CSV table of C-alpha atoms and ligand atoms in Angstrom, one decimal:
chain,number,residue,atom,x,y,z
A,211,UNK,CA,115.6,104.2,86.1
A,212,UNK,CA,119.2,105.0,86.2
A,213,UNK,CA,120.0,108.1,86.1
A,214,UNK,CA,123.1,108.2,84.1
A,215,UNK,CA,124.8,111.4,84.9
A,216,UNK,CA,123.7,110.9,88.9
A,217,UNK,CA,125.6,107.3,88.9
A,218,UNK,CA,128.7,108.1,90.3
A,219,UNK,CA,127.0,109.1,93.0
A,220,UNK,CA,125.1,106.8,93.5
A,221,UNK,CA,121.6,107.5,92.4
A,222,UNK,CA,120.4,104.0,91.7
A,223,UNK,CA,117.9,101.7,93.2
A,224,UNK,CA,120.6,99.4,94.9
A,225,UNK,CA,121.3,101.5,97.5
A,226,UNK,CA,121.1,98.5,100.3
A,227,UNK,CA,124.5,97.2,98.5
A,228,UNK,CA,126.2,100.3,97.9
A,229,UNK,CA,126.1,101.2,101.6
A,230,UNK,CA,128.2,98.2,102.1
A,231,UNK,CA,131.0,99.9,99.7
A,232,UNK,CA,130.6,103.7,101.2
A,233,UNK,CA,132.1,103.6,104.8
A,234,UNK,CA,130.2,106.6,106.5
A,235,UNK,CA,132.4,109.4,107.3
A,236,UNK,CA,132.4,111.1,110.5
A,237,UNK,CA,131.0,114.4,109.7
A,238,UNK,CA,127.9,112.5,107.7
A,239,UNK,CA,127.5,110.0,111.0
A,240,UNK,CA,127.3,112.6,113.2
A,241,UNK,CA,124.7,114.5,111.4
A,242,UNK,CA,122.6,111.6,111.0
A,243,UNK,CA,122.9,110.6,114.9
A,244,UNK,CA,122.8,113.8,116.7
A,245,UNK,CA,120.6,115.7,113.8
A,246,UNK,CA,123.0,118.5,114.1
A,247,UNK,CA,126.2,119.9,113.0
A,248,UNK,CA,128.0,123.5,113.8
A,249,UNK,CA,127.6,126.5,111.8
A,250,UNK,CA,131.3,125.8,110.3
A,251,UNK,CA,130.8,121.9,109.7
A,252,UNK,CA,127.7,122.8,108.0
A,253,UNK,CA,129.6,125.6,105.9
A,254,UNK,CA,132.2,123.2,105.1
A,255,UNK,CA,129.3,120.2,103.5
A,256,UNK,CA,127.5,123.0,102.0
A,257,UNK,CA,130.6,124.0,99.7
A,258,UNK,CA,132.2,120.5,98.8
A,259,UNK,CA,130.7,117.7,96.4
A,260,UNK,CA,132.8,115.5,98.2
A,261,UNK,CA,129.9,114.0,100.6
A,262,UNK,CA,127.0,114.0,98.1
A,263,UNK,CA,127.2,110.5,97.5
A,264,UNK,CA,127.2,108.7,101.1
A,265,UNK,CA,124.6,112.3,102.1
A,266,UNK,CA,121.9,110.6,99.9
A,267,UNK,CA,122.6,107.0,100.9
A,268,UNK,CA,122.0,108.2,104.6
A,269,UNK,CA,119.2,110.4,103.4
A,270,UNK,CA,117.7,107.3,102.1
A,271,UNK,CA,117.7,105.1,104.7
A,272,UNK,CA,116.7,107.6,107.3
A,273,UNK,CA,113.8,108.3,104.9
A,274,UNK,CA,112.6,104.5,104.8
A,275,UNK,CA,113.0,104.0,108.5
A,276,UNK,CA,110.0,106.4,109.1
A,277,UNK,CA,108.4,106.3,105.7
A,278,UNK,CA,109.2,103.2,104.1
A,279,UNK,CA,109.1,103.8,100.2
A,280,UNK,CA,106.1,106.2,100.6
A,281,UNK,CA,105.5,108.8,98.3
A,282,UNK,CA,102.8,110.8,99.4
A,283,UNK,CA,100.9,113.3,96.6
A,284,UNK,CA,99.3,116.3,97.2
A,285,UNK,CA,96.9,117.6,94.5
A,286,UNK,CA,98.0,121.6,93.8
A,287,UNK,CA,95.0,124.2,92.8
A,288,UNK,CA,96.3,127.5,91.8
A,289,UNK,CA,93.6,128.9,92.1
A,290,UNK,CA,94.4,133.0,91.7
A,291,UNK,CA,97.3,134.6,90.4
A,292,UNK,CA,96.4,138.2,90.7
A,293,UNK,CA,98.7,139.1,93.5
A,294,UNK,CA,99.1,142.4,95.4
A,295,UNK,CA,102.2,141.4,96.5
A,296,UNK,CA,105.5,142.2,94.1
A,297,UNK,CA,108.6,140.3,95.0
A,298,UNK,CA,111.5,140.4,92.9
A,299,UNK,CA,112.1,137.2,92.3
A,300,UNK,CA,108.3,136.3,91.2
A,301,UNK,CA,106.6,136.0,88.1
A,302,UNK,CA,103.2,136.6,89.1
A,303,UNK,CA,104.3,139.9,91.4
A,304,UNK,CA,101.7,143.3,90.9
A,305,UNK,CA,104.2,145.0,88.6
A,306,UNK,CA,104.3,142.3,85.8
A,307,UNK,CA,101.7,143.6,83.3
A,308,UNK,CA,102.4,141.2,81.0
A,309,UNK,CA,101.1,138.3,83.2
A,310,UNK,CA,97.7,137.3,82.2
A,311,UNK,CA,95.8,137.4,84.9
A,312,UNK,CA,93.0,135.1,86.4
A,313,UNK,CA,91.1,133.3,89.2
A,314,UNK,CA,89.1,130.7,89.5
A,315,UNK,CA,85.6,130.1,90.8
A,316,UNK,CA,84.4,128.8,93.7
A,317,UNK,CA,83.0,125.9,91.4
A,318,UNK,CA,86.2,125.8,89.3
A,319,UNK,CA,87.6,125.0,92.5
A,320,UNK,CA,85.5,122.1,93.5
A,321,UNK,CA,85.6,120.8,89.9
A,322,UNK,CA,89.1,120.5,90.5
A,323,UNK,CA,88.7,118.7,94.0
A,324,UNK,CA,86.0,116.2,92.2
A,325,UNK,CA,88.5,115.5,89.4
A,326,UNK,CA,91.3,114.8,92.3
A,327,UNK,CA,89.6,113.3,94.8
A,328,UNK,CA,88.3,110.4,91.7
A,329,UNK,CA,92.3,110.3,91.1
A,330,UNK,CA,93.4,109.4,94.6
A,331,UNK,CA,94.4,112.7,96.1
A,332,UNK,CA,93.6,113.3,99.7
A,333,UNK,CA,95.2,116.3,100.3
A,334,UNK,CA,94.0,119.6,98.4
A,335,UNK,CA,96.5,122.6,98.4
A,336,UNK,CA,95.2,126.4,97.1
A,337,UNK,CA,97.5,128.2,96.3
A,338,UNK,CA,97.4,131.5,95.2
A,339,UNK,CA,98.7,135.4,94.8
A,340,UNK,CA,97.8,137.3,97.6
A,341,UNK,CA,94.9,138.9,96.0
A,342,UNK,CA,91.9,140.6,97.4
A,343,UNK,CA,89.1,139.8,96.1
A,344,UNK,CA,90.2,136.5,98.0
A,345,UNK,CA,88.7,138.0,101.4
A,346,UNK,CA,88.5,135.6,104.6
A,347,UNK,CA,84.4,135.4,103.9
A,348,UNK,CA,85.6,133.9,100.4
A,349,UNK,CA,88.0,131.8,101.3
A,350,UNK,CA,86.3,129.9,104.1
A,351,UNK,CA,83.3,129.5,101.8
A,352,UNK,CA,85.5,127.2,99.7
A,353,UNK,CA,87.3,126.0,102.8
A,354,UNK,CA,84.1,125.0,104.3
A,355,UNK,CA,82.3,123.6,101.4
A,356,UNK,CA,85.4,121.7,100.2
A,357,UNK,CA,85.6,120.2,104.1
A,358,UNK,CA,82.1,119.4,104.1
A,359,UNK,CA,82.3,117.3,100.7
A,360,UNK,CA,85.3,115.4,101.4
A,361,UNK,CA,85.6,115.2,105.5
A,362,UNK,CA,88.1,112.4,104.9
A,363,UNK,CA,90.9,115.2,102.9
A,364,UNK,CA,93.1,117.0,104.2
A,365,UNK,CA,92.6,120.9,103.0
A,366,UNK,CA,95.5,122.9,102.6
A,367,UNK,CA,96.1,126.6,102.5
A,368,UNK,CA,99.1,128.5,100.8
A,369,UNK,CA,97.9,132.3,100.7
A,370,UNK,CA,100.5,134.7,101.9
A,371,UNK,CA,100.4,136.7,105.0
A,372,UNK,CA,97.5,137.4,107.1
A,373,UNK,CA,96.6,138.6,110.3
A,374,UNK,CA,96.5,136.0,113.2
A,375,UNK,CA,93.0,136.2,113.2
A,376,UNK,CA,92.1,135.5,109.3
A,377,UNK,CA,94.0,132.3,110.1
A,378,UNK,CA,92.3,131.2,113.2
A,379,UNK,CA,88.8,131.7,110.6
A,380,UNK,CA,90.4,129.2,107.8
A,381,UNK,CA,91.4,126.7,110.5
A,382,UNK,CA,87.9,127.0,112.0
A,383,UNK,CA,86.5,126.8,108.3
A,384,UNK,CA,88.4,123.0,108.2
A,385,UNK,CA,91.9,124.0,106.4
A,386,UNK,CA,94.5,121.8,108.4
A,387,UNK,CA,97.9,123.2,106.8
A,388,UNK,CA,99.5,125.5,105.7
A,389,UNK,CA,102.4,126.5,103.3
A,390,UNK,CA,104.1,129.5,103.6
A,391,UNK,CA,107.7,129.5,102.9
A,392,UNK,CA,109.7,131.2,104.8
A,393,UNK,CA,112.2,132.2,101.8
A,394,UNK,CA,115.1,133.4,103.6
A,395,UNK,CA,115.7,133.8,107.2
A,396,UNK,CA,118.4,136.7,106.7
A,397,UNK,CA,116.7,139.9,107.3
A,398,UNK,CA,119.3,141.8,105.6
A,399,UNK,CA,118.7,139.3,102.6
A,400,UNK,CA,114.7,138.8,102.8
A,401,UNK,CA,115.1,143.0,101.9
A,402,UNK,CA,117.2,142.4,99.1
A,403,UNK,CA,114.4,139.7,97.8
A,404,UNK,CA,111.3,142.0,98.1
A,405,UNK,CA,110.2,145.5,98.5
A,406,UNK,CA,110.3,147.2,101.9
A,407,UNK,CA,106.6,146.8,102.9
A,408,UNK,CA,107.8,142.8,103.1
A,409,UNK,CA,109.7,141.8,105.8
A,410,UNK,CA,110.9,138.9,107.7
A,411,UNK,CA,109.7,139.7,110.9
A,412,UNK,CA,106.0,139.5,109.7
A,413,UNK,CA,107.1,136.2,107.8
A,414,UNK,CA,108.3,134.7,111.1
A,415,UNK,CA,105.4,136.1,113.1
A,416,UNK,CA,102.8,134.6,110.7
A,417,UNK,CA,104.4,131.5,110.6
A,418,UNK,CA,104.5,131.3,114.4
A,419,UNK,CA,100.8,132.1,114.2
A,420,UNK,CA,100.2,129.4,111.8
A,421,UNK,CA,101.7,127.0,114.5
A,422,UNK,CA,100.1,128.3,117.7
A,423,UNK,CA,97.1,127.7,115.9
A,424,UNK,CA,97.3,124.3,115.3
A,425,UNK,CA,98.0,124.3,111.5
A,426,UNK,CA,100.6,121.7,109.7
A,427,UNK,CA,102.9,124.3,109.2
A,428,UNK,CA,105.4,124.2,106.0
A,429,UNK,CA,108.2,126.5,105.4
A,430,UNK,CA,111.3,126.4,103.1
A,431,UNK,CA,113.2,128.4,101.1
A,432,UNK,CA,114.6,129.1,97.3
A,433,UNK,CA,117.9,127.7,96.6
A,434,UNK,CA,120.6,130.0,95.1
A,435,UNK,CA,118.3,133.0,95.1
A,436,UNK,CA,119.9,136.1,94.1
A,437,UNK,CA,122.2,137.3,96.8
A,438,UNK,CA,122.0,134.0,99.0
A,439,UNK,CA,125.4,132.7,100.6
A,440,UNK,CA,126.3,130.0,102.5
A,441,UNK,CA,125.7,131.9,105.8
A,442,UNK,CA,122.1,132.4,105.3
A,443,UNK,CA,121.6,129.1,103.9
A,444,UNK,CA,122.7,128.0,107.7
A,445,UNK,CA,120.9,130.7,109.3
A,446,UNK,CA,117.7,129.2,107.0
A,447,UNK,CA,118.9,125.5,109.0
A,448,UNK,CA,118.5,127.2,112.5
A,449,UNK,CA,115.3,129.1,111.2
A,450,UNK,CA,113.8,125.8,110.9
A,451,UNK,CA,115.2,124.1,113.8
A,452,UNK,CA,112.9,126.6,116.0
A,453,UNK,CA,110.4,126.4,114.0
A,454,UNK,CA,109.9,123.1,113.7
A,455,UNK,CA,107.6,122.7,110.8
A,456,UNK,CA,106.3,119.4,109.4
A,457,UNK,CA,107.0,120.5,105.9
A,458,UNK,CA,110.1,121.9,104.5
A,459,UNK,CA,109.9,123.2,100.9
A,460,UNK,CA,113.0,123.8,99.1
A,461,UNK,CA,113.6,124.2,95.2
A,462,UNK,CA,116.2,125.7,93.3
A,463,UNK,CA,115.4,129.8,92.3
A,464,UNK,CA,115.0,129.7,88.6
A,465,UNK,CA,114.4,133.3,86.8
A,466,UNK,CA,112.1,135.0,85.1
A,467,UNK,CA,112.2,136.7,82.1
A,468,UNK,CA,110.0,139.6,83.3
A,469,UNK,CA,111.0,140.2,86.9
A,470,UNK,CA,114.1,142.5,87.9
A,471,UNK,CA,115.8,139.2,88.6
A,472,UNK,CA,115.9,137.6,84.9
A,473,UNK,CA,119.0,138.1,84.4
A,474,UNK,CA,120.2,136.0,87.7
A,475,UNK,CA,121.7,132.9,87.6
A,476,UNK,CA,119.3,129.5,88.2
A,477,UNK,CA,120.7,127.6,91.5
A,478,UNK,CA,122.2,124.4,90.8
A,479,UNK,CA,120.6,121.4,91.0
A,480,UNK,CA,123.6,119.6,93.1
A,481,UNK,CA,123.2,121.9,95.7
A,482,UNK,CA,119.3,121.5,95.9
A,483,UNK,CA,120.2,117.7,96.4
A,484,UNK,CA,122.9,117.9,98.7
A,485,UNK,CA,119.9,120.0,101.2
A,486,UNK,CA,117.5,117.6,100.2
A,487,UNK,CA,119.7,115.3,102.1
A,488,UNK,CA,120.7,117.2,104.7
A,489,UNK,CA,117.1,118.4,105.8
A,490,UNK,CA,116.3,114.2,105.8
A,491,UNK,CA,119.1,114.0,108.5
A,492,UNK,CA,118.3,117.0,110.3
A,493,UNK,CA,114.4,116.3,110.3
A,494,UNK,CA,114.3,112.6,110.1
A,495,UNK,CA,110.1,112.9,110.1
A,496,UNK,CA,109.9,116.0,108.3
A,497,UNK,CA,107.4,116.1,104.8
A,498,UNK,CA,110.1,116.8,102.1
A,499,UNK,CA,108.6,117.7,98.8
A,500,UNK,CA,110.5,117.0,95.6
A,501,UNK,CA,108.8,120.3,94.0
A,502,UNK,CA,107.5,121.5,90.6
A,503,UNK,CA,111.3,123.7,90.1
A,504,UNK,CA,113.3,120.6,91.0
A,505,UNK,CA,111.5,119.1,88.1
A,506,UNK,CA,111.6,122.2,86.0
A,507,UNK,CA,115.1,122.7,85.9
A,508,UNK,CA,116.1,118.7,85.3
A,509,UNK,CA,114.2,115.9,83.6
A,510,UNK,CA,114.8,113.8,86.3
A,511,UNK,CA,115.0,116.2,89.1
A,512,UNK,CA,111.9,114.8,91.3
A,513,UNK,CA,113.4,111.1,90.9
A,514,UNK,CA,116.8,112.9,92.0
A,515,UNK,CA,114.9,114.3,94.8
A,516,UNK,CA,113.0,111.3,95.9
A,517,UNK,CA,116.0,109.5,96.4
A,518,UNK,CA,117.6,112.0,98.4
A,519,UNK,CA,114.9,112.2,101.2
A,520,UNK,CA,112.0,113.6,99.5
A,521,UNK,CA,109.5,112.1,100.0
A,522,UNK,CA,106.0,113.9,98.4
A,523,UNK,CA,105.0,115.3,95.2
A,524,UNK,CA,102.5,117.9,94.6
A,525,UNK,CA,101.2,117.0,91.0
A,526,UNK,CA,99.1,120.4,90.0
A,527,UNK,CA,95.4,120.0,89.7
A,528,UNK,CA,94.4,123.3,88.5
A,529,UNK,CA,92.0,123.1,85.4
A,530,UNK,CA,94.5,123.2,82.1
A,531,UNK,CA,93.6,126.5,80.7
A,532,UNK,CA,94.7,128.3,83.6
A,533,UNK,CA,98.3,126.1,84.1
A,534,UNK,CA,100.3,128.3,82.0
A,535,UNK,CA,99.2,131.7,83.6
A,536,UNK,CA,100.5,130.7,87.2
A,537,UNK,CA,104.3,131.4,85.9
A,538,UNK,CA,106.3,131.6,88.9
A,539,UNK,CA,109.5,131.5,86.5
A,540,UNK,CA,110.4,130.4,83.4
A,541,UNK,CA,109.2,127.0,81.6
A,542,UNK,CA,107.3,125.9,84.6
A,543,UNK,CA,106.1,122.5,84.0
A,544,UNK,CA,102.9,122.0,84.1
A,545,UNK,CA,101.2,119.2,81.8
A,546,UNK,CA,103.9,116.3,82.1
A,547,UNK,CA,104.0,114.0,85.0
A,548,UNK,CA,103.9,116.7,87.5
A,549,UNK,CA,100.4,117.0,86.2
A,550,UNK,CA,97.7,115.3,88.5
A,551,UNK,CA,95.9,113.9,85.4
A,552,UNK,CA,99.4,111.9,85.1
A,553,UNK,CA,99.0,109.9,88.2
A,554,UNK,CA,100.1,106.4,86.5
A,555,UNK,CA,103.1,107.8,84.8
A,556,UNK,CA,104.0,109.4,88.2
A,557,UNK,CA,103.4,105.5,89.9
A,558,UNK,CA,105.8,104.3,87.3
A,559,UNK,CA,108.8,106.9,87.6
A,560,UNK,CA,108.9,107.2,91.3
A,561,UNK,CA,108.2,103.1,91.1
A,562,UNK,CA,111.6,102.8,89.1
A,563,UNK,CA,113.4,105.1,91.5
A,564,UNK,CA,112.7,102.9,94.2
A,565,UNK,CA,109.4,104.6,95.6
A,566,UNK,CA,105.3,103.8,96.1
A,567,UNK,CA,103.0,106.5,95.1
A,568,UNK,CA,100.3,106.1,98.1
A,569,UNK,CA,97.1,107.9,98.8
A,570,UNK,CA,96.4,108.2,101.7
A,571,UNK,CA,96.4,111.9,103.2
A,572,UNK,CA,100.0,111.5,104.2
A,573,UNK,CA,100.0,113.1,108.1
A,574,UNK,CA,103.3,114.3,108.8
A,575,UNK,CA,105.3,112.1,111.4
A,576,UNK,CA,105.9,114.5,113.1
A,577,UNK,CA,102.9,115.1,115.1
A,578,UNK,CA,103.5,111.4,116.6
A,579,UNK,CA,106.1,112.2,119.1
B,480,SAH,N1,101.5,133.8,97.7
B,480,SAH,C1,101.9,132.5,98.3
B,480,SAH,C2,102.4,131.6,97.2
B,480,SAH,C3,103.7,132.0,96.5
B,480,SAH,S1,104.2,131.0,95.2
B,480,SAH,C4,102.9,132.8,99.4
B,480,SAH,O1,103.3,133.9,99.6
B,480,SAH,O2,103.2,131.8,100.0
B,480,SAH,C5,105.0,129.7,96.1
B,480,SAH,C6,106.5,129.7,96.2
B,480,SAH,O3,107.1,129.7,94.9
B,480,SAH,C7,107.1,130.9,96.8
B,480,SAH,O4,107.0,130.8,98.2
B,480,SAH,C8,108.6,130.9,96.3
B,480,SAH,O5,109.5,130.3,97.2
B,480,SAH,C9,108.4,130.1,95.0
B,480,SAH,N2,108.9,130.9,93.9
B,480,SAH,C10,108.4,132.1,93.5
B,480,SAH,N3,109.1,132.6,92.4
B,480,SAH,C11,110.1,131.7,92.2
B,480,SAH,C12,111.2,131.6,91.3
B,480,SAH,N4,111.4,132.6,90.4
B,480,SAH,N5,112.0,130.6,91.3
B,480,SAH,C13,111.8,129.6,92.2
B,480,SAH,N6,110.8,129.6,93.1
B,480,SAH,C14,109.9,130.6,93.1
């Protein structure tokens, strides 16, 4: 597919030619050979266009070095979105009583797991609220079922903050990894974001816990959130060059219409690509999802993403009554490609973007050094 307002940059399949034309320039070359830059060369590629054209061809073939054209899919179960939790930026925080709320059933869940599992997904995410009626006892009975029927997936969790030890009991249940994005790694700004019981410190700490532990860990952060400048973008870079993680989840912040942020400004999609691309060059081995907002907020945005380093989708699983209630922001997509059912039309799109859908349960590299 070409993507026709993307071609001057570049965004076809012929990338192998173009690279001929683009000459490298000094500043992309040395973030693609050292994996680093300083704070102020980074400020200066966050706040120009100029490099977003040879960024993704670099993306792109440090992408294929370690993955080839591997797309790898994770099947997503939202499975509660009762949450105790009320960040600002969120559509399914306490305070919005206008969000119907639900969760589903242990044998929802499985349902869900049956139905993906006969689709090709290996990899299970729950994702939820942080909501209570979710104890630890509850969620390692589905862990632990889930791990007994299919002991060839991988299970992963994406529940909010817990104590160290309610971890160590879903890892010992059989969840490998775990999502939990960081969000900003600005203290100042993570306070601005959500109310005062939330802080970063805890976010870190859990995070750190989620390592030591021996989860997958993935972090990330929203792009554009309310309040978010370049600085803490960079200070979100050197967040996750000591953390490490073998995800990074990134996605543009998009508002919603019942949250004390609805009337901010969505982040731009250019600027979700052009750290798409630089996360590839940073992490060349990291697991970089083109997510569900990319794709919300352009019709092409996972193509876009895929072709800037991305390199997995998380097509949602969750049974189809339920899709619409888990309304992180406005117009979430939920039924189109990004929908698991949708797996051949997925193969096709990232197929003309240059990419293989595969099914295996897609290991991050990382854990190879
Ligand atoms: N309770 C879980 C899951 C939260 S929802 C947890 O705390 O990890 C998953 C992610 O959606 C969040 O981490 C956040 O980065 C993103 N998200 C929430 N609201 C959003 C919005 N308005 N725009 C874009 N992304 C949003």
């Amino acid at each position: 597919m070409l993507l026709d307002n993307y071609a001057g940059m570049g965004y076809n399949k012929n990338s192998i030619r173009e690279r001929r034309e683009y000459p490298m320039s000094e500043l992309i070359q040395k973030l693609k050979t050292t994996q680093n830059l300083t704070d102020s060369e980074l400020k200066h590629l966050l706040e120009t266009d100029a490099y977003d054209a040879e960024l993704r061809l670099a993306a792109d073939e440090v992408r294929r070095i370690h993955y080839g054209t591997d797309v790898y899919i994770r099947g997503l179960i939202e499975f509660t979105n009762y949450c105790k939790n009320d960040c600002f930026y969120c559509g399914i925080r306490r305070s919005n009583r206008c969000a119907e709320r639900y969760r589903l059933t242990k044998e929802e869940v499985l349902e869900c797991c049956e139905e993906g599992y006969a689709l090709g997904f290996r990899t299970f995410v729950l994702q939820g609220g942080e909501d209570p009626y979710f104890t630890d006892e509850r969620i390692c009975e589905i862990v632990s079922e889930i791990r007994n029927t299919y002991p060839d997936c991988a299970i992963t969790l994406s529940v909010g903050e817990k104590p160290y030890e309610s971890y160590v009991s879903y890892y010992n249940a059989g969840a490998n990894r775990y999502l939990l994005r960081h969000e900003t790694a600005t203290a100042e700004h993570y306070s601005r974001l959500h109310p005062s019981e939330l802080t970063f410190e805890n976010r870190r700490r859990c995070l750190f816990d989620l390592k030591k532990i021996g989860f997958q860990v993935g972090a990330g952060f929203m792009v554009g959130s309310p309040f978010q400048t370049t600085e803490n973008i960079i200070a979100d870079l050197r967040f996750l060059q000591d953390l490490q993680p073998d995800m990074i989840g990134i996605g543009p912040f998009l508002s919603h219409k019942d949250t004390p942020f609805c009337a901010f400004p969505n982040g731009e999609l250019s600027l979700v690509l052009r750290l798409l691309g630089i996360l590839r060059l940073m992490f060349p081995k990291v697991l970089l999802p083109a997510t569900t907002a990319l794709g919300t907020m352009h019709p092409q945005g996972r193509e876009l993403g895929l072709q800037t380093g991305a390199n997995v989708v998380m097509p949602n699983l969750s049974p189809l009554s339920v899709r619409k209630k888990y309304m992180l922001y406005d117009n979430k997509i939920s039924t189109g490609d990004e929908s698991a059912q949708s797996v051949a039309s997925l193969t096709m799109s990232a197929r003309s973007a240059g990419y293989e859908i595969v099914t295996d349960r897609g290991d991050a590299k990382t854990r190879e050094k």
